Coordinates of C-alpha atoms in Angstrom, one line a residue:
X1 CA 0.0 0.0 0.0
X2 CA 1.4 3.5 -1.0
X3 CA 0.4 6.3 1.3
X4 CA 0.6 10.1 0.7
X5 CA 0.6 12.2 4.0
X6 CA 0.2 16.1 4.3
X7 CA 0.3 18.3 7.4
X8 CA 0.4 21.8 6.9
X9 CA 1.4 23.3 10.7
X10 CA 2.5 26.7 11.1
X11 CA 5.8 26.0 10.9
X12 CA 5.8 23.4 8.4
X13 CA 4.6 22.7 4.9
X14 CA 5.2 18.5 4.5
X15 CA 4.3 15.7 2.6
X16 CA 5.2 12.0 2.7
X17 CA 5.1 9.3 0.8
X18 CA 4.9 5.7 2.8
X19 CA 5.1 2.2 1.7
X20 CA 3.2 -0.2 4.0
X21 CA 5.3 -3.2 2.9
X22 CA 9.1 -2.2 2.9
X23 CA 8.1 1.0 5.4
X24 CA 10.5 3.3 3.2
X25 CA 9.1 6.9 3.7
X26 CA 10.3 9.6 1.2
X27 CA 9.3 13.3 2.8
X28 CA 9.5 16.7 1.0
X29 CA 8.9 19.4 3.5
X30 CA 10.0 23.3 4.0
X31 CA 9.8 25.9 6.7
X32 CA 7.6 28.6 6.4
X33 CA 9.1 31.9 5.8
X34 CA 9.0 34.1 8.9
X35 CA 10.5 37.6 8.7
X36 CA 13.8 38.4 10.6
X37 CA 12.9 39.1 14.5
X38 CA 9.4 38.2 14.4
X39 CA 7.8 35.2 16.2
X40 CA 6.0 33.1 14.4
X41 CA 3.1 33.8 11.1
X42 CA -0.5 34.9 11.4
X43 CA -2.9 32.3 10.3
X44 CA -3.8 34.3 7.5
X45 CA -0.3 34.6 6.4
X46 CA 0.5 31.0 6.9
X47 CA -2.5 29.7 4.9
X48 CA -1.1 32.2 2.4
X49 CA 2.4 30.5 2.3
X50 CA 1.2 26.9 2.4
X51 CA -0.6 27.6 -1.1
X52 CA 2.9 28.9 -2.3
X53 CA 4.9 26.0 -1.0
X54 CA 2.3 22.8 -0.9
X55 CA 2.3 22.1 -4.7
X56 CA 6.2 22.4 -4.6
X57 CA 6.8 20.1 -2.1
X58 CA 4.3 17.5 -3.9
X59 CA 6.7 17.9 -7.1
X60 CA 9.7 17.2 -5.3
X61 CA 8.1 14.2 -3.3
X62 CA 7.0 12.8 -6.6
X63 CA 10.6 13.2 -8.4
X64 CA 11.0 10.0 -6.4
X65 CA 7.8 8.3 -5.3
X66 CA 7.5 4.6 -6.6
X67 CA 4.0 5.3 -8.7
X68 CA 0.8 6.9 -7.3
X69 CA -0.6 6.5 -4.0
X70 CA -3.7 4.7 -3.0
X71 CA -4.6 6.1 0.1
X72 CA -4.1 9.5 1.7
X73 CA -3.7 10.6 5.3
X74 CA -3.9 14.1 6.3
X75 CA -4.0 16.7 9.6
X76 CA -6.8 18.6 9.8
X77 CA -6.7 20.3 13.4
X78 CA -4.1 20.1 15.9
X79 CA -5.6 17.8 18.6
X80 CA -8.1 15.4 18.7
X81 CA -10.0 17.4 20.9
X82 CA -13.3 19.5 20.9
X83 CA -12.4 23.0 19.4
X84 CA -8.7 22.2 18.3
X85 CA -8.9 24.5 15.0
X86 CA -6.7 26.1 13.4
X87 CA -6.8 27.5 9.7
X88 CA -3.7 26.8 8.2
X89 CA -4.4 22.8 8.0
X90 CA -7.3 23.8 5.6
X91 CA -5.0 24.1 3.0
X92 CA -3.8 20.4 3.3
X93 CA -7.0 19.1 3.4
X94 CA -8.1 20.6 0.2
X95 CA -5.1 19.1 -1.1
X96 CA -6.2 15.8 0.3
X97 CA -9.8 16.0 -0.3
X98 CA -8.9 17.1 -4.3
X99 CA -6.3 14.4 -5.0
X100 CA -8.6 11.8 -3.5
X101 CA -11.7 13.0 -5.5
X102 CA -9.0 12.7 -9.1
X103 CA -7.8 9.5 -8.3
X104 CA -10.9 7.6 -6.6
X105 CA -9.2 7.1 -2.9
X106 CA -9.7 7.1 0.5
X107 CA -8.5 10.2 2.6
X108 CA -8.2 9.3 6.4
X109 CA -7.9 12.4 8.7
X110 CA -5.8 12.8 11.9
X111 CA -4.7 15.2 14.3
X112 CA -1.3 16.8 14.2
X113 CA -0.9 15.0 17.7
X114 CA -1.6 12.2 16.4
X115 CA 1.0 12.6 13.4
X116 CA 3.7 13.6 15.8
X117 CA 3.4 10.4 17.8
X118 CA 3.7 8.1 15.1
X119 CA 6.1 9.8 13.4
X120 CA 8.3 9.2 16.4
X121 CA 7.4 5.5 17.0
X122 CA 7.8 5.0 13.3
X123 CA 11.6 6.8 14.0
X124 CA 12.2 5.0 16.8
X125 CA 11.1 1.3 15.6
X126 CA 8.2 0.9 17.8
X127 CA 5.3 0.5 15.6
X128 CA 4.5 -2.4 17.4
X129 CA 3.0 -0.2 20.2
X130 CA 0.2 0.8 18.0
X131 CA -1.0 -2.5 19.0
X132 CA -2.8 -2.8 22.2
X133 CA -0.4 -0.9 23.9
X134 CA -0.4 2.2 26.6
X135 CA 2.1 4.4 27.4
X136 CA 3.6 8.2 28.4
X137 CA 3.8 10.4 25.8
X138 CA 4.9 14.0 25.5
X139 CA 4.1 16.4 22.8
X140 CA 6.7 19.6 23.5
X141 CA 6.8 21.9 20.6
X142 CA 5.4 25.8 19.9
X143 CA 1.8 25.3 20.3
X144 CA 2.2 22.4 23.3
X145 CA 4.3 21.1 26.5
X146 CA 1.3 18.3 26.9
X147 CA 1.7 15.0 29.2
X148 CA -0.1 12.5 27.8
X149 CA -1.5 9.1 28.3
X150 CA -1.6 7.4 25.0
X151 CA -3.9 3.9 24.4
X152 CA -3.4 2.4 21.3
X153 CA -5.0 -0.9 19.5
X154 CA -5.8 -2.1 16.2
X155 CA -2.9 -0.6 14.4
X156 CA -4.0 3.1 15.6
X157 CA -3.8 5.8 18.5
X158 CA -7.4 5.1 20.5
X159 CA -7.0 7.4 23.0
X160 CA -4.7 10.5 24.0
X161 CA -5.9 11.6 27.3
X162 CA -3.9 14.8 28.4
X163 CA -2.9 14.4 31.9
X164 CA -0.6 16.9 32.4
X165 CA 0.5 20.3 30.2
X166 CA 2.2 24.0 30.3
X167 CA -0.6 26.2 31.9
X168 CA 0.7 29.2 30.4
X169 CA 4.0 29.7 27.6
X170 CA 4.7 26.5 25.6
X171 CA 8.0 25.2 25.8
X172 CA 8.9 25.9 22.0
X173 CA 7.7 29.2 22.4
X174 CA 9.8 29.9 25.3
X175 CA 12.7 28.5 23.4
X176 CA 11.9 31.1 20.0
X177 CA 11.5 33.9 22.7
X178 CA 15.2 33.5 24.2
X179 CA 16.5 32.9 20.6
X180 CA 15.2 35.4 19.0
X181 CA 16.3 38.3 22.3
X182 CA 19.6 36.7 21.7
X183 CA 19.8 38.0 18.2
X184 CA 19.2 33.9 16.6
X185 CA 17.0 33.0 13.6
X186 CA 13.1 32.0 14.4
X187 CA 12.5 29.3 14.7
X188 CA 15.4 29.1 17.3
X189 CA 15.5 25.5 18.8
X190 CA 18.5 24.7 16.6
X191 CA 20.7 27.3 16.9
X192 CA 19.8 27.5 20.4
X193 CA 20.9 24.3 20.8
X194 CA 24.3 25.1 19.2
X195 CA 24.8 27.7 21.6
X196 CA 24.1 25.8 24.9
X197 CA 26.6 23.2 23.8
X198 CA 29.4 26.0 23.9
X199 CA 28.5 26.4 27.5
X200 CA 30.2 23.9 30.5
X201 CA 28.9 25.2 33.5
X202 CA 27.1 23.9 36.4
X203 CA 23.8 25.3 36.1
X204 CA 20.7 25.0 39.0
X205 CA 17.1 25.9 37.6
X206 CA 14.1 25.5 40.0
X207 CA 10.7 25.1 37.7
X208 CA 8.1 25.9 38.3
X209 CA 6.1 22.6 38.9
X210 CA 2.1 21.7 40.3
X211 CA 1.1 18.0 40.2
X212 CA 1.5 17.3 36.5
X213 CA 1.3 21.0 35.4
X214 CA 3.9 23.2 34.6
X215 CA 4.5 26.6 34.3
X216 CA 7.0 28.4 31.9
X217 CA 6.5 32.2 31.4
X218 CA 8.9 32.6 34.2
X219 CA 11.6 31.2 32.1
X220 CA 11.9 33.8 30.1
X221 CA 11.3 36.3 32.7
X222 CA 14.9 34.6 34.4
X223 CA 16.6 34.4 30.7
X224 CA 15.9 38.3 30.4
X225 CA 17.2 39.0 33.5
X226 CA 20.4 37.1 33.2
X227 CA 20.6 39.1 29.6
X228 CA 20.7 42.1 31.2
X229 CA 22.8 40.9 34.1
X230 CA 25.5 40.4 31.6
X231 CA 25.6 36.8 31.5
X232 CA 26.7 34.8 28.7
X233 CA 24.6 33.5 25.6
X234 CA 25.7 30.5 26.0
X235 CA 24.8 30.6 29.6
X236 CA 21.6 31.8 28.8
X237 CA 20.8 28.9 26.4
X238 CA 21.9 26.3 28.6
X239 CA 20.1 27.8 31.1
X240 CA 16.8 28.1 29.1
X241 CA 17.4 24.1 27.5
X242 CA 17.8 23.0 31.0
X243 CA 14.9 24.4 32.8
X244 CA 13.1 22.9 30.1
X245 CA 14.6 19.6 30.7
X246 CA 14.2 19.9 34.3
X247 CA 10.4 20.7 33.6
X248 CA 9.7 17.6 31.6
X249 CA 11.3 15.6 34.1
X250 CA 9.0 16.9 37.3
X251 CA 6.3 15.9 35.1
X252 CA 7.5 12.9 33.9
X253 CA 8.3 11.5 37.8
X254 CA 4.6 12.7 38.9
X255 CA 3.2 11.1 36.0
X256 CA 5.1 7.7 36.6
X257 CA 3.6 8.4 40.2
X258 CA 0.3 8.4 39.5
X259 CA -0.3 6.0 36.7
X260 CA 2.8 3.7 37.4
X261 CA 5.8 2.9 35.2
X262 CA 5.2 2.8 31.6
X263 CA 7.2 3.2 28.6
X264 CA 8.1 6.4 27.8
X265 CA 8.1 8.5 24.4
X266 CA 9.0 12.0 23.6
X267 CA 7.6 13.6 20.7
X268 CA 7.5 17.2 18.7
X269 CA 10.1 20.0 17.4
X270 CA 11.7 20.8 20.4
X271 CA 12.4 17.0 21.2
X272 CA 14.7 17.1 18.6
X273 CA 17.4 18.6 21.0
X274 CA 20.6 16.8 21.2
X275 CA 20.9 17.5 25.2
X276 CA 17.5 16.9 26.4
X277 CA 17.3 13.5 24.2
X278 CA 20.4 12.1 25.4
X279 CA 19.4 13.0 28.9
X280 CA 16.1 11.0 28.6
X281 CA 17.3 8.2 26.7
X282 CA 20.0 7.2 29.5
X283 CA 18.2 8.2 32.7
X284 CA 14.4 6.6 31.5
X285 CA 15.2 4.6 28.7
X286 CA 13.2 6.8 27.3
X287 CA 12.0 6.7 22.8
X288 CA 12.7 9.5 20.7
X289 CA 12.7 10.3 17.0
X290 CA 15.3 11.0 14.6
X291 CA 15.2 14.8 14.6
X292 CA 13.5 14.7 11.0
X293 CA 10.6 13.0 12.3
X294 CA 10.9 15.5 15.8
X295 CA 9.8 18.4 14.4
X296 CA 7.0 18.4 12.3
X297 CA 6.4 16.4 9.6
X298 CA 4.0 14.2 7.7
X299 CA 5.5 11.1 8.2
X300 CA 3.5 9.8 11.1
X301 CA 0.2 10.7 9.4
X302 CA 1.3 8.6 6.5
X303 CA 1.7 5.5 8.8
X304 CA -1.6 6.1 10.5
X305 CA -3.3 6.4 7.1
X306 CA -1.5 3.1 6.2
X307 CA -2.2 1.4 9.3
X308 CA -6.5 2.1 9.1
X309 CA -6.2 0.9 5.1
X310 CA -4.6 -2.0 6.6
X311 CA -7.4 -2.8 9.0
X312 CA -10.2 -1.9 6.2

């Protein structure tokens, strides 16, 4: 079975195509174009881009793709959750809807939740927990820090129950915040990254931490403060990466304590960091993606789509 997947965040234009058999995925995807200091697109003005870049990345995607597809999974809001809207994934699922309607096949439709977790159990070679499996998940990116509690069976994601999340800033948008007030590129997690591995000292963070809730507004609050106190951008970024860390941690332990130990799986852009993925990995044992399937992407749609032709 050959799937095409399309998510359309507002970061990210991506498609990708997936072959249920050999599991080979080819993506073409492309940041959206942010001007230089700013913090992120408007809706308007990243529905606007997506329409530039969508048809694009389907030419390069197909350059390569082994024939046509015959089934097609697509985003259409960002959780699975009453409400969850968000313009900018219209633009893939007109894509979706029109392709399907040309060629005579199905179109499946998934949250960009949804996506990000399979993307990263496709990454990290556990499909096999999309079968009758339950586990913690987090979902840390611009738009959510979420603890979740993840049921799967069937070959799909039943249930994501959020259990814990950021009650104000979300963890990618702290990160772009401190980047960009250092002078970086948007979006910063990358470069910010970069710059906290220049740094070597001891560093003590206390987050800001309620049951399974977190707060992070104060973070950048403390990061602007050490700015003006003259500290170091490297400082600063290891500073602002490890209060992050530390956050996800807190969480993860009170989670742990109140639904026991479960396997463990870290999803979204900002778990593409080199220093809070190794950190994970050796302390929990912890599953990450590769950092292409990390930040946003229409892999894990692809699979999902897949996975319910599959079952059909």
């Amino acid at each position: 079975m050959r799937v095409l997947g399309i998510d359309t965040s507002n970061y990210t234009c991506s498609t990708a195509f997936y072959d249920t058999q050999s599991r080979r995925m080819e993506m073409a995807k492309h940041l959206l174009p942010t001007p230089e200091g700013s913090l992120g697109l408007r809706q308007s003005q990243a529905v606007f881009e997506h329409t530039k870049l969508l048809g694009k990345m389907m030419q390069q995607l197909f350059e390569t793709a082994d024939g046509l597809p015959e089934a097609i999974g697509v985003s259409v809001r960002p959780r699975n959750v009453e409400g969850s809207y968000m313009p900018c994934f219209l633009t893939g699922k007109m894509a979706a809807d029109s392709i399907g309607a040309v060629l005579g096949i199905p179109v499946h439709e998934f949250s960009h939740q949804q996506g990000h977790i399979a993307a990263a159990l496709y990454s990290a070679k556990r499909l096999e927990w999309l079968h009758h499996s339950e586990y913690i998940a987090f979902h840390v990116s611009g738009g959510t820090t979420d603890c979740l509690l993840v049921k799967t069976g069937n070959g799909t994601i039943d249930q994501i129950k959020m259990v814990g999340t950021s009650l104000d800033l979300k963890a990618g948008q702290a990160i772009d915040r401190v980047g960009v007030s250092l002078g970086l590129p948007f979006p910063s997690g990358p470069y910010l990254e970069q710059l906290a591995l220049q740094c070597t000292d001891k560093i003590k963070t206390h987050p800001m931490v309620k049951g399974l809730d977190c707060c992070l507004s104060g973070l950048e609050n403390q990061c602007g403060k050490l700015k003006e106190q003259g500290a170091e951008p490297s400082y600063i970024a290891r500073y602002c990466l490890q209060y992050i860390q530390q956050t996800l941690e807190r969480m993860l332990l009170a989670a742990m304590e109140q639904y026991g130990k479960k396997p463990v799986l870290f999803a979204g852009g900002v778990m593409s960091n080199r220093i809070i993925r190794d950190y994970f990995t050796g302390k929990y044992q912890a599953c990450f993606a590769k950092p292409e399937f990390s930040s946003d992407n229409a892999g894990g749609i692809a699979v999902l789509a897949g996975k319910m032709e599959e079952l059909a």
